Amino acid sequence: AFSLSRLVKRLLKPGGILFLSVPVGRDALIWNTLRVYGDVRLPLILKSFQVQKRFGSMPYQTVGGRISNPVFLLLPYSEEECH
């Protein structure tokens, strides 16, 4: 996930923004069809970006628990700002 976020960051034009939506809840892999991003996985995806805004969605119940699909408005960190 982290290397993919670095690739996306490189593909963005200077000053570009990224709208990202992923299932958020408790970290889980549900069969081979759904990854849920939580306290462990979500920071890895967002590490190269500054979250400007998070637009919520109503949580829903799945086999792995309650999840939601918020949309994140992201700006890439500069190389100096990257943690």
PDB file of C-alpha atoms in Angstrom:
ATOM      1  CA  ALA A   1       0.000   0.000   0.000  1.00  0.00           C
ATOM      2  CA  PHE A   2       2.798   2.425   0.870  1.00  0.00           C
ATOM      3  CA  SER A   3       4.680   1.961  -2.425  1.00  0.00           C
ATOM      4  CA  LEU A   4       1.417   2.485  -4.331  1.00  0.00           C
ATOM      5  CA  SER A   5       0.828   5.767  -2.494  1.00  0.00           C
ATOM      6  CA  ARG A   6       4.338   6.916  -3.494  1.00  0.00           C
ATOM      7  CA  LEU A   7       3.583   6.019  -7.134  1.00  0.00           C
ATOM      8  CA  VAL A   8       0.313   7.954  -7.060  1.00  0.00           C
ATOM      9  CA  LYS A   9       2.144  10.918  -5.517  1.00  0.00           C
ATOM     10  CA  ARG A  10       4.659  10.890  -8.386  1.00  0.00           C
ATOM     11  CA  LEU A  11       1.858  10.726 -10.963  1.00  0.00           C
ATOM     12  CA  LEU A  12       0.040  13.784  -9.600  1.00  0.00           C
ATOM     13  CA  LYS A  13       0.788  17.053 -11.360  1.00  0.00           C
ATOM     14  CA  PRO A  14       2.404  19.759  -9.210  1.00  0.00           C
ATOM     15  CA  GLY A  15      -0.328  21.239  -7.036  1.00  0.00           C
ATOM     16  CA  GLY A  16      -2.577  18.273  -7.878  1.00  0.00           C
ATOM     17  CA  ILE A  17      -5.064  16.830  -5.419  1.00  0.00           C
ATOM     18  CA  LEU A  18      -6.208  13.268  -4.905  1.00  0.00           C
ATOM     19  CA  PHE A  19      -9.683  12.099  -4.005  1.00  0.00           C
ATOM     20  CA  LEU A  20      -9.379   8.650  -2.393  1.00  0.00           C
ATOM     21  CA  SER A  21     -12.104   6.362  -1.116  1.00  0.00           C
ATOM     22  CA  VAL A  22     -11.302   3.093   0.640  1.00  0.00           C
ATOM     23  CA  PRO A  23     -13.313   0.939   3.063  1.00  0.00           C
ATOM     24  CA  VAL A  24     -12.500   2.115   6.610  1.00  0.00           C
ATOM     25  CA  GLY A  25     -13.153   0.147   9.782  1.00  0.00           C
ATOM     26  CA  ARG A  26     -11.180  -2.441  11.703  1.00  0.00           C
ATOM     27  CA  ASP A  27      -8.219  -3.704   9.638  1.00  0.00           C
ATOM     28  CA  ALA A  28      -9.321  -6.852   7.840  1.00  0.00           C
ATOM     29  CA  LEU A  29      -9.041  -8.909   4.701  1.00  0.00           C
ATOM     30  CA  ILE A  30     -12.446 -10.409   3.911  1.00  0.00           C
ATOM     31  CA  TRP A  31     -11.878 -13.374   1.659  1.00  0.00           C
ATOM     32  CA  ASN A  32      -9.988 -12.121  -1.375  1.00  0.00           C
ATOM     33  CA  THR A  33     -12.512  -9.472  -2.277  1.00  0.00           C
ATOM     34  CA  LEU A  34     -12.312  -6.721   0.315  1.00  0.00           C
ATOM     35  CA  ARG A  35      -9.554  -5.037   2.294  1.00  0.00           C
ATOM     36  CA  VAL A  36     -10.677  -2.826   5.148  1.00  0.00           C
ATOM     37  CA  TYR A  37      -8.277  -0.103   6.227  1.00  0.00           C
ATOM     38  CA  GLY A  38      -8.053   0.762   9.932  1.00  0.00           C
ATOM     39  CA  ASP A  39      -5.491   1.790  12.529  1.00  0.00           C
ATOM     40  CA  VAL A  40      -2.709  -0.261  10.897  1.00  0.00           C
ATOM     41  CA  ARG A  41      -3.278  -0.028   7.122  1.00  0.00           C
ATOM     42  CA  LEU A  42      -4.831   3.431   6.721  1.00  0.00           C
ATOM     43  CA  PRO A  43      -1.771   5.397   7.961  1.00  0.00           C
ATOM     44  CA  LEU A  44       0.392   3.497   5.452  1.00  0.00           C
ATOM     45  CA  ILE A  45      -1.771   4.705   2.568  1.00  0.00           C
ATOM     46  CA  LEU A  46      -1.998   8.274   3.848  1.00  0.00           C
ATOM     47  CA  LYS A  47       1.658   8.627   4.869  1.00  0.00           C
ATOM     48  CA  SER A  48       2.716  10.590   1.760  1.00  0.00           C
ATOM     49  CA  PHE A  49      -0.308  12.890   1.860  1.00  0.00           C
ATOM     50  CA  GLN A  50      -1.830  15.624   3.962  1.00  0.00           C
ATOM     51  CA  VAL A  51      -5.540  15.013   4.618  1.00  0.00           C
ATOM     52  CA  GLN A  52      -7.328  18.260   3.794  1.00  0.00           C
ATOM     53  CA  LYS A  53     -10.840  16.962   4.331  1.00  0.00           C
ATOM     54  CA  ARG A  54     -12.684  13.708   4.990  1.00  0.00           C
ATOM     55  CA  PHE A  55     -16.216  13.386   3.692  1.00  0.00           C
ATOM     56  CA  GLY A  56     -18.116  10.771   5.665  1.00  0.00           C
ATOM     57  CA  SER A  57     -20.446   8.014   4.668  1.00  0.00           C
ATOM     58  CA  MET A  58     -22.911   5.982   6.659  1.00  0.00           C
ATOM     59  CA  PRO A  59     -21.316   2.870   8.198  1.00  0.00           C
ATOM     60  CA  TYR A  60     -22.735  -0.484   7.172  1.00  0.00           C
ATOM     61  CA  GLN A  61     -22.455  -4.003   8.521  1.00  0.00           C
ATOM     62  CA  THR A  62     -20.316  -6.648   6.785  1.00  0.00           C
ATOM     63  CA  VAL A  63     -18.986 -10.066   7.720  1.00  0.00           C
ATOM     64  CA  GLY A  64     -15.877  -8.312   9.112  1.00  0.00           C
ATOM     65  CA  GLY A  65     -17.754  -5.691  11.139  1.00  0.00           C
ATOM     66  CA  ARG A  66     -18.967  -2.161  10.560  1.00  0.00           C
ATOM     67  CA  ILE A  67     -17.224  -0.223   7.794  1.00  0.00           C
ATOM     68  CA  SER A  68     -17.704   3.038   5.925  1.00  0.00           C
ATOM     69  CA  ASN A  69     -16.382   4.419   2.653  1.00  0.00           C
ATOM     70  CA  PRO A  70     -15.347   8.010   3.292  1.00  0.00           C
ATOM     71  CA  VAL A  71     -13.726  10.151   0.613  1.00  0.00           C
ATOM     72  CA  PHE A  72     -10.391  11.718   1.550  1.00  0.00           C
ATOM     73  CA  LEU A  73      -9.230  14.934  -0.111  1.00  0.00           C
ATOM     74  CA  LEU A  74      -5.432  14.621  -0.140  1.00  0.00           C
ATOM     75  CA  LEU A  75      -2.504  16.871  -1.001  1.00  0.00           C
ATOM     76  CA  PRO A  76       0.930  15.325  -1.398  1.00  0.00           C
ATOM     77  CA  TYR A  77       3.592  16.259   1.146  1.00  0.00           C
ATOM     78  CA  SER A  78       6.765  17.742  -0.283  1.00  0.00           C
ATOM     79  CA  GLU A  79       9.847  15.551   0.034  1.00  0.00           C
ATOM     80  CA  GLU A  80      10.991  17.666   3.005  1.00  0.00           C
ATOM     81  CA  GLU A  81       7.634  17.242   4.790  1.00  0.00           C
ATOM     82  CA  CYS A  82       7.357  13.464   4.261  1.00  0.00           C
ATOM     83  CA  HIS A  83       7.573  11.486   7.494  1.00  0.00           C
TER      84      HIS A  83
END
